[in-house]
């Protein structure tokens, strides 16, 4: 078969830095992990010969064989349950949920066993496994194909939950997730699969850390996954209007990098949280609360949120109304009690 990711490094002698898509970076991370560790196995629905619906596993079965990358029946609970058994017995399974909401039949396995087994056994049995989930909208899909379910997992103690927004983080964080001794929910913003960026395979990610995506001094915008490029777009427009917007890529939803976020918001005194998921009882709401608790005395204005609406995901022709865009972020920034605002003088 033809390997779609022909722009990626496949041999140890190639340069460590190359430009590639996020999809190719994920594919490369999986390939390198399988190559480096005989305990790593990749499986899920159509991830074998087909290479996955988004081609993230393209070529892995051909390169490493059906014992290292293989198809499963259409049974998500069985996929995760099988991974639990493998992890208990020394393997490092990496499973793919074909779409975010397709993982819901496996939710009981995740909450009752994946998240709790380490605590239940006082650390005697740990589960080094990764559950990959293509997430979010922006591809013209429908409900069950464009959901943002990260709050369910971030709310569950015992799980690490991460959501990269760049090809570099996609590679480095997936390698770190696979190397972790404990379970990781790996949220992949499918809207960004085909965005390109440099990837240095020698970079090591530390799960649980945020990063500064853009420096700024007037207001801090906190975003993750597909909302990071939207926040950067808003920051660029704001700069042309004389406002300096700092953008923080939260990227680790659990654990959360309070240290970097708190320092950032205290420095600017204003904050907007941006997320694609519905706002009610959400990760965005948790971030907003944490910022209020830690930065209250430093704030010049209430912390605002820009999120998806509290509805099921919109039909394809209406998703541009549902998804937060730069205009909505700029409106939130404009509401932050600026000194030049006559209503707040």
Tab-separated table of C-alpha atoms in Angstrom:
chain	number	residue	atom	x	y	z
A	1	UNK	CA	0.000	0.000	0.000
A	2	UNK	CA	1.050	3.644	-0.365
A	3	UNK	CA	2.075	5.388	2.833
A	4	UNK	CA	0.395	8.785	2.936
A	5	UNK	CA	2.886	10.275	5.360
A	6	UNK	CA	5.798	10.253	2.929
A	7	UNK	CA	7.152	13.495	4.431
A	8	UNK	CA	8.211	11.859	7.680
A	9	UNK	CA	11.483	10.426	8.870
A	10	UNK	CA	11.570	6.660	8.852
A	11	UNK	CA	15.216	5.940	9.537
A	12	UNK	CA	17.523	6.770	12.399
A	13	UNK	CA	19.995	8.601	10.175
A	14	UNK	CA	17.584	11.345	9.082
A	15	UNK	CA	17.665	14.880	10.589
A	16	UNK	CA	15.867	15.216	13.915
A	17	UNK	CA	13.947	18.308	12.719
A	18	UNK	CA	11.520	18.203	9.800
A	19	UNK	CA	8.376	20.047	8.703
A	20	UNK	CA	5.303	17.841	8.735
A	21	UNK	CA	1.583	17.778	9.443
A	22	UNK	CA	0.166	16.962	12.865
A	23	UNK	CA	-1.153	13.704	11.398
A	24	UNK	CA	2.316	12.793	10.189
A	25	UNK	CA	3.814	13.750	13.561
A	26	UNK	CA	1.411	11.408	15.344
A	27	UNK	CA	2.171	8.659	12.851
A	28	UNK	CA	5.896	9.173	13.396
A	29	UNK	CA	5.514	9.135	17.179
A	30	UNK	CA	3.685	5.812	17.003
A	31	UNK	CA	6.259	4.365	14.607
A	32	UNK	CA	9.187	5.469	16.771
A	33	UNK	CA	7.537	4.119	19.916
A	34	UNK	CA	6.863	0.738	18.307
A	35	UNK	CA	10.434	0.635	16.989
A	36	UNK	CA	11.988	1.538	20.331
A	37	UNK	CA	9.868	-0.600	22.685
A	38	UNK	CA	8.733	-4.170	21.933
A	39	UNK	CA	5.968	-3.763	24.539
A	40	UNK	CA	4.142	-1.096	22.489
A	41	UNK	CA	1.139	-2.275	20.468
A	42	UNK	CA	-1.371	-0.172	18.530
A	43	UNK	CA	-4.926	-1.306	17.865
A	44	UNK	CA	-8.446	-0.090	17.191
A	45	UNK	CA	-11.129	0.055	14.532
A	46	UNK	CA	-9.631	0.166	11.003
A	47	UNK	CA	-6.162	1.151	12.246
A	48	UNK	CA	-4.473	-1.785	10.501
A	49	UNK	CA	-4.534	-2.119	6.709
A	50	UNK	CA	-6.633	1.043	6.260
A	51	UNK	CA	-4.431	3.126	8.559
A	52	UNK	CA	-7.347	4.679	10.445
A	53	UNK	CA	-10.071	6.982	9.152
A	54	UNK	CA	-7.644	9.914	9.482
A	55	UNK	CA	-4.620	7.809	8.402
A	56	UNK	CA	-2.813	8.350	11.698
A	57	UNK	CA	-1.679	4.709	11.726
A	58	UNK	CA	-0.987	4.580	7.992
A	59	UNK	CA	1.748	2.110	7.118
A	60	UNK	CA	2.359	0.826	10.662
A	61	UNK	CA	0.971	-2.654	10.022
A	62	UNK	CA	2.909	-2.869	6.771
A	63	UNK	CA	6.126	-1.810	8.499
A	64	UNK	CA	5.867	-3.605	11.851
A	65	UNK	CA	3.432	-6.448	11.208
A	66	UNK	CA	-0.048	-7.379	12.412
A	67	UNK	CA	1.221	-8.301	15.882
A	68	UNK	CA	2.190	-4.650	16.566
A	69	UNK	CA	-0.638	-2.754	14.812
A	70	UNK	CA	-3.963	-4.472	14.196
A	71	UNK	CA	-7.711	-4.066	13.685
A	72	UNK	CA	-10.325	-4.848	16.298
A	73	UNK	CA	-14.072	-5.522	16.157
A	74	UNK	CA	-16.389	-2.508	16.409
A	75	UNK	CA	-16.578	-2.751	20.199
A	76	UNK	CA	-15.008	0.149	22.076
A	77	UNK	CA	-15.589	-1.336	25.528
A	78	UNK	CA	-13.814	-4.474	24.381
A	79	UNK	CA	-10.942	-2.451	22.921
A	80	UNK	CA	-10.296	-0.618	26.194
A	81	UNK	CA	-10.893	-3.742	28.294
A	82	UNK	CA	-8.351	-5.633	26.191
A	83	UNK	CA	-5.882	-2.794	26.644
A	84	UNK	CA	-6.364	-2.944	30.434
A	85	UNK	CA	-5.492	-6.645	30.420
A	86	UNK	CA	-2.463	-6.064	28.213
A	87	UNK	CA	-1.196	-3.198	30.383
A	88	UNK	CA	-1.621	-5.309	33.522
A	89	UNK	CA	0.653	-7.881	31.937
A	90	UNK	CA	3.546	-5.698	30.862
A	91	UNK	CA	2.432	-4.346	27.485
A	92	UNK	CA	2.072	-0.666	26.529
A	93	UNK	CA	-1.125	-0.569	24.453
A	94	UNK	CA	-2.080	2.510	22.427
A	95	UNK	CA	-5.712	2.333	21.341
A	96	UNK	CA	-7.609	4.561	18.952
A	97	UNK	CA	-11.219	5.576	19.466
A	98	UNK	CA	-12.317	6.331	15.909
A	99	UNK	CA	-14.143	9.511	16.996
A	100	UNK	CA	-14.412	11.178	20.401
A	101	UNK	CA	-18.019	10.218	21.104
A	102	UNK	CA	-17.425	6.652	19.916
A	103	UNK	CA	-15.488	6.221	23.180
A	104	UNK	CA	-18.635	6.544	25.286
A	105	UNK	CA	-19.443	2.792	25.175
A	106	UNK	CA	-16.007	2.311	26.807
A	107	UNK	CA	-16.592	4.984	29.436
A	108	UNK	CA	-17.339	2.467	32.185
A	109	UNK	CA	-14.049	0.687	31.503
A	110	UNK	CA	-12.180	3.997	31.612
A	111	UNK	CA	-13.745	5.369	34.786
A	112	UNK	CA	-14.099	2.125	36.762
A	113	UNK	CA	-10.851	0.386	35.831
A	114	UNK	CA	-8.392	2.424	33.736
A	115	UNK	CA	-8.500	5.362	36.134
A	116	UNK	CA	-8.727	3.431	39.399
A	117	UNK	CA	-6.641	0.264	39.156
A	118	UNK	CA	-3.406	1.899	40.294
A	119	UNK	CA	-5.074	3.412	43.356
A	120	UNK	CA	-7.076	0.239	44.009
A	121	UNK	CA	-3.868	-1.810	44.237
A	122	UNK	CA	-1.850	0.860	46.119
A	123	UNK	CA	0.365	1.206	43.057
A	124	UNK	CA	1.112	-2.499	42.755
A	125	UNK	CA	-0.649	-2.632	39.355
A	126	UNK	CA	-0.232	0.387	37.119
A	127	UNK	CA	-1.615	0.775	33.628
A	128	UNK	CA	0.808	2.212	31.057
A	129	UNK	CA	-1.739	2.739	28.265
A	130	UNK	CA	-2.843	5.536	25.951
A	131	UNK	CA	-6.348	6.137	24.627
A	132	UNK	CA	-6.189	8.368	21.528
A	133	UNK	CA	-9.329	10.319	20.627
A	134	UNK	CA	-9.841	12.472	17.519
A	135	UNK	CA	-11.916	15.305	18.976
A	136	UNK	CA	-13.826	18.471	18.165
A	137	UNK	CA	-15.428	19.960	15.064
A	138	UNK	CA	-14.339	22.051	12.123
A	139	UNK	CA	-14.453	19.245	9.554
A	140	UNK	CA	-18.101	19.433	8.521
A	141	UNK	CA	-19.062	16.390	10.560
A	142	UNK	CA	-22.132	15.691	12.655
A	143	UNK	CA	-22.879	14.756	16.261
A	144	UNK	CA	-20.944	11.714	17.528
A	145	UNK	CA	-18.167	12.798	15.112
A	146	UNK	CA	-17.422	16.309	16.393
A	147	UNK	CA	-17.989	16.181	20.143
A	148	UNK	CA	-15.610	17.547	22.764
A	149	UNK	CA	-15.751	15.123	25.704
A	150	UNK	CA	-12.581	16.140	27.533
A	151	UNK	CA	-14.454	17.316	30.650
A	152	UNK	CA	-15.642	13.743	31.390
A	153	UNK	CA	-12.061	12.514	31.540
A	154	UNK	CA	-10.473	15.564	33.175
A	155	UNK	CA	-13.078	15.191	35.946
A	156	UNK	CA	-11.950	11.620	36.636
A	157	UNK	CA	-9.077	11.263	39.140
A	158	UNK	CA	-6.426	8.812	37.978
A	159	UNK	CA	-6.278	9.966	34.373
A	160	UNK	CA	-3.793	12.261	32.684
A	161	UNK	CA	-5.572	14.234	29.946
A	162	UNK	CA	-3.636	16.166	27.300
A	163	UNK	CA	-4.583	17.994	24.098
A	164	UNK	CA	-1.775	19.174	21.774
A	165	UNK	CA	-2.228	21.994	19.254
A	166	UNK	CA	0.984	21.776	17.206
A	167	UNK	CA	2.782	19.016	15.293
A	168	UNK	CA	5.725	19.346	17.720
A	169	UNK	CA	3.537	18.762	20.755
A	170	UNK	CA	1.651	16.009	18.937
A	171	UNK	CA	4.923	14.115	18.497
A	172	UNK	CA	6.599	14.897	21.818
A	173	UNK	CA	3.501	14.544	23.999
A	174	UNK	CA	2.442	11.263	22.392
A	175	UNK	CA	5.917	9.838	22.976
A	176	UNK	CA	5.708	11.019	26.601
A	177	UNK	CA	2.203	9.587	26.968
A	178	UNK	CA	3.302	6.177	25.694
A	179	UNK	CA	6.295	6.235	28.035
A	180	UNK	CA	4.139	7.167	31.039
A	181	UNK	CA	3.629	4.428	33.651
A	182	UNK	CA	0.002	5.523	34.079
A	183	UNK	CA	-2.999	5.917	31.706
A	184	UNK	CA	-3.228	8.940	29.423
A	185	UNK	CA	-6.249	10.244	27.492
A	186	UNK	CA	-4.755	11.820	24.365
A	187	UNK	CA	-7.154	14.337	22.796
A	188	UNK	CA	-6.362	15.022	19.115
A	189	UNK	CA	-7.978	18.100	17.492
A	190	UNK	CA	-8.917	16.603	14.152
A	191	UNK	CA	-9.362	20.084	12.620
A	192	UNK	CA	-5.590	20.512	12.997
A	193	UNK	CA	-4.533	17.124	11.597
A	194	UNK	CA	-3.350	18.666	8.333
A	195	UNK	CA	-1.703	21.824	9.716
A	196	UNK	CA	2.055	21.858	9.302
A	197	UNK	CA	4.933	22.787	11.571
A	198	UNK	CA	8.467	21.858	12.500
A	199	UNK	CA	8.983	18.730	14.567
A	200	UNK	CA	12.210	18.069	16.427
A	201	UNK	CA	12.134	14.434	17.442
A	202	UNK	CA	14.835	15.054	20.050
A	203	UNK	CA	12.534	17.306	22.087
A	204	UNK	CA	11.142	15.706	25.233
A	205	UNK	CA	7.707	16.767	26.499
A	206	UNK	CA	6.777	16.925	30.166
A	207	UNK	CA	3.123	16.074	30.656
A	208	UNK	CA	1.357	18.495	32.988
A	209	UNK	CA	2.879	21.692	31.629
A	210	UNK	CA	1.380	24.569	29.665
A	211	UNK	CA	3.344	26.706	27.205
A	212	UNK	CA	3.403	30.347	26.170
A	213	UNK	CA	2.267	30.391	22.538
A	214	UNK	CA	2.543	34.186	22.182
A	215	UNK	CA	3.962	36.819	24.476
A	216	UNK	CA	1.769	39.754	25.467
A	217	UNK	CA	1.307	42.293	28.257
A	218	UNK	CA	-2.335	43.496	28.276
A	219	UNK	CA	-4.456	40.341	28.547
A	220	UNK	CA	-3.948	36.567	28.730
A	221	UNK	CA	-5.983	34.240	26.508
A	222	UNK	CA	-6.005	30.631	27.735
A	223	UNK	CA	-6.845	28.022	25.091
A	224	UNK	CA	-6.142	24.420	24.125
A	225	UNK	CA	-6.309	22.093	21.117
A	226	UNK	CA	-8.046	23.581	18.043
A	227	UNK	CA	-8.759	26.855	19.835
A	228	UNK	CA	-5.073	27.804	20.111
A	229	UNK	CA	-4.733	28.914	16.445
A	230	UNK	CA	-8.018	30.828	16.809
A	231	UNK	CA	-6.666	32.588	19.901
A	232	UNK	CA	-3.471	33.434	18.021
A	233	UNK	CA	-5.531	34.866	15.158
A	234	UNK	CA	-7.429	37.055	17.624
A	235	UNK	CA	-4.132	38.160	19.204
A	236	UNK	CA	-2.803	39.204	15.808
A	237	UNK	CA	-5.909	41.296	15.085
A	238	UNK	CA	-5.769	42.820	18.576
A	239	UNK	CA	-2.141	43.807	18.009
A	240	UNK	CA	-3.158	45.807	14.950
A	241	UNK	CA	-5.602	47.648	17.229
A	242	UNK	CA	-2.945	48.426	19.837
A	243	UNK	CA	-3.541	45.633	22.378
A	244	UNK	CA	-0.846	43.160	23.377
A	245	UNK	CA	-2.432	39.725	23.847
A	246	UNK	CA	-0.602	36.848	25.499
A	247	UNK	CA	-1.737	33.362	24.440
A	248	UNK	CA	-1.209	30.358	26.728
A	249	UNK	CA	-1.603	26.881	25.242
A	250	UNK	CA	-2.921	24.998	28.262
A	251	UNK	CA	-2.335	21.631	26.489
A	252	UNK	CA	-2.442	19.579	29.735
A	253	UNK	CA	-5.991	19.535	31.111
A	254	UNK	CA	-5.153	17.159	33.969
A	255	UNK	CA	-2.843	17.757	35.714
A	256	UNK	CA	-3.204	21.510	35.179
A	257	UNK	CA	-0.238	23.873	35.109
A	258	UNK	CA	-1.400	26.330	37.770
A	259	UNK	CA	2.085	27.773	38.181
A	260	UNK	CA	2.497	29.067	34.618
A	261	UNK	CA	-1.143	30.133	34.216
A	262	UNK	CA	-1.242	31.975	37.538
A	263	UNK	CA	1.985	33.839	36.824
A	264	UNK	CA	0.747	34.789	33.351
A	265	UNK	CA	-2.617	36.157	34.471
A	266	UNK	CA	-1.142	37.977	37.470
A	267	UNK	CA	1.242	39.748	35.069
A	268	UNK	CA	-1.459	40.967	32.667
A	269	UNK	CA	-4.387	41.336	35.095
A	270	UNK	CA	-6.967	40.216	32.548
A	271	UNK	CA	-7.925	36.777	31.203
A	272	UNK	CA	-10.183	35.098	28.659
A	273	UNK	CA	-10.617	31.306	28.547
A	274	UNK	CA	-11.399	29.803	25.132
A	275	UNK	CA	-12.647	26.264	24.512
A	276	UNK	CA	-14.647	24.516	21.824
A	277	UNK	CA	-16.723	22.386	24.228
A	278	UNK	CA	-20.003	23.631	25.726
A	279	UNK	CA	-19.304	26.028	28.582
A	280	UNK	CA	-21.574	24.626	31.298
A	281	UNK	CA	-19.638	22.475	33.849
A	282	UNK	CA	-16.651	22.440	31.533
A	283	UNK	CA	-12.854	22.486	31.502
A	284	UNK	CA	-13.156	26.177	30.596
A	285	UNK	CA	-15.273	26.715	33.710
A	286	UNK	CA	-12.675	24.939	35.872
A	287	UNK	CA	-9.866	27.073	34.427
A	288	UNK	CA	-11.919	30.216	35.031
A	289	UNK	CA	-12.487	29.197	38.673
A	290	UNK	CA	-8.810	28.402	39.261
A	291	UNK	CA	-7.763	31.765	37.836
A	292	UNK	CA	-10.273	33.574	40.048
A	293	UNK	CA	-9.056	31.703	43.149
A	294	UNK	CA	-5.379	32.359	42.522
A	295	UNK	CA	-5.394	35.747	40.819
A	296	UNK	CA	-8.378	37.624	42.293
A	297	UNK	CA	-6.347	40.449	43.829
A	298	UNK	CA	-4.492	40.969	40.566
A	299	UNK	CA	-7.503	41.109	38.232
A	300	UNK	CA	-8.594	44.315	36.531
A	301	UNK	CA	-11.812	42.693	35.287
A	302	UNK	CA	-13.817	39.456	35.615
A	303	UNK	CA	-12.401	36.445	33.772
A	304	UNK	CA	-14.433	35.826	30.608
A	305	UNK	CA	-15.158	32.564	28.794
A	306	UNK	CA	-15.673	31.978	25.069
A	307	UNK	CA	-16.974	28.445	24.434
A	308	UNK	CA	-19.215	26.320	22.287
A	309	UNK	CA	-22.916	26.611	23.031
A	310	UNK	CA	-24.747	24.394	25.534
A	311	UNK	CA	-26.348	22.339	22.763
A	312	UNK	CA	-25.525	19.137	20.874
A	313	UNK	CA	-22.918	19.826	18.179
A	314	UNK	CA	-24.334	21.803	15.258
A	315	UNK	CA	-25.059	20.344	11.789
A	316	UNK	CA	-22.219	20.829	9.278
A	317	UNK	CA	-23.663	23.943	7.614
A	318	UNK	CA	-24.131	25.621	11.006
A	319	UNK	CA	-20.909	24.667	12.790
A	320	UNK	CA	-19.303	28.034	11.992
A	321	UNK	CA	-21.958	29.615	14.236
A	322	UNK	CA	-21.192	27.119	17.012
A	323	UNK	CA	-17.405	27.163	17.065
A	324	UNK	CA	-15.687	30.082	18.841
A	325	UNK	CA	-13.950	32.399	16.382
A	326	UNK	CA	-11.598	35.382	16.580
A	327	UNK	CA	-14.484	37.883	16.629
A	328	UNK	CA	-16.021	36.295	19.731
A	329	UNK	CA	-12.634	36.313	21.482
A	330	UNK	CA	-12.073	39.966	20.554
A	331	UNK	CA	-15.537	40.842	21.887
A	332	UNK	CA	-14.634	39.165	25.191
A	333	UNK	CA	-11.335	41.060	25.324
A	334	UNK	CA	-13.153	44.338	24.644
A	335	UNK	CA	-15.390	43.704	27.680
A	336	UNK	CA	-12.487	43.563	30.165
A	337	UNK	CA	-12.833	47.060	31.670
A	338	UNK	CA	-10.109	48.915	29.829
A	339	UNK	CA	-8.941	52.351	30.935
A	340	UNK	CA	-10.064	53.841	27.628
A	341	UNK	CA	-13.580	52.406	28.052
A	342	UNK	CA	-15.908	55.267	29.017
A	343	UNK	CA	-18.318	52.860	30.752
A	344	UNK	CA	-15.642	51.632	33.181
A	345	UNK	CA	-14.000	54.936	34.079
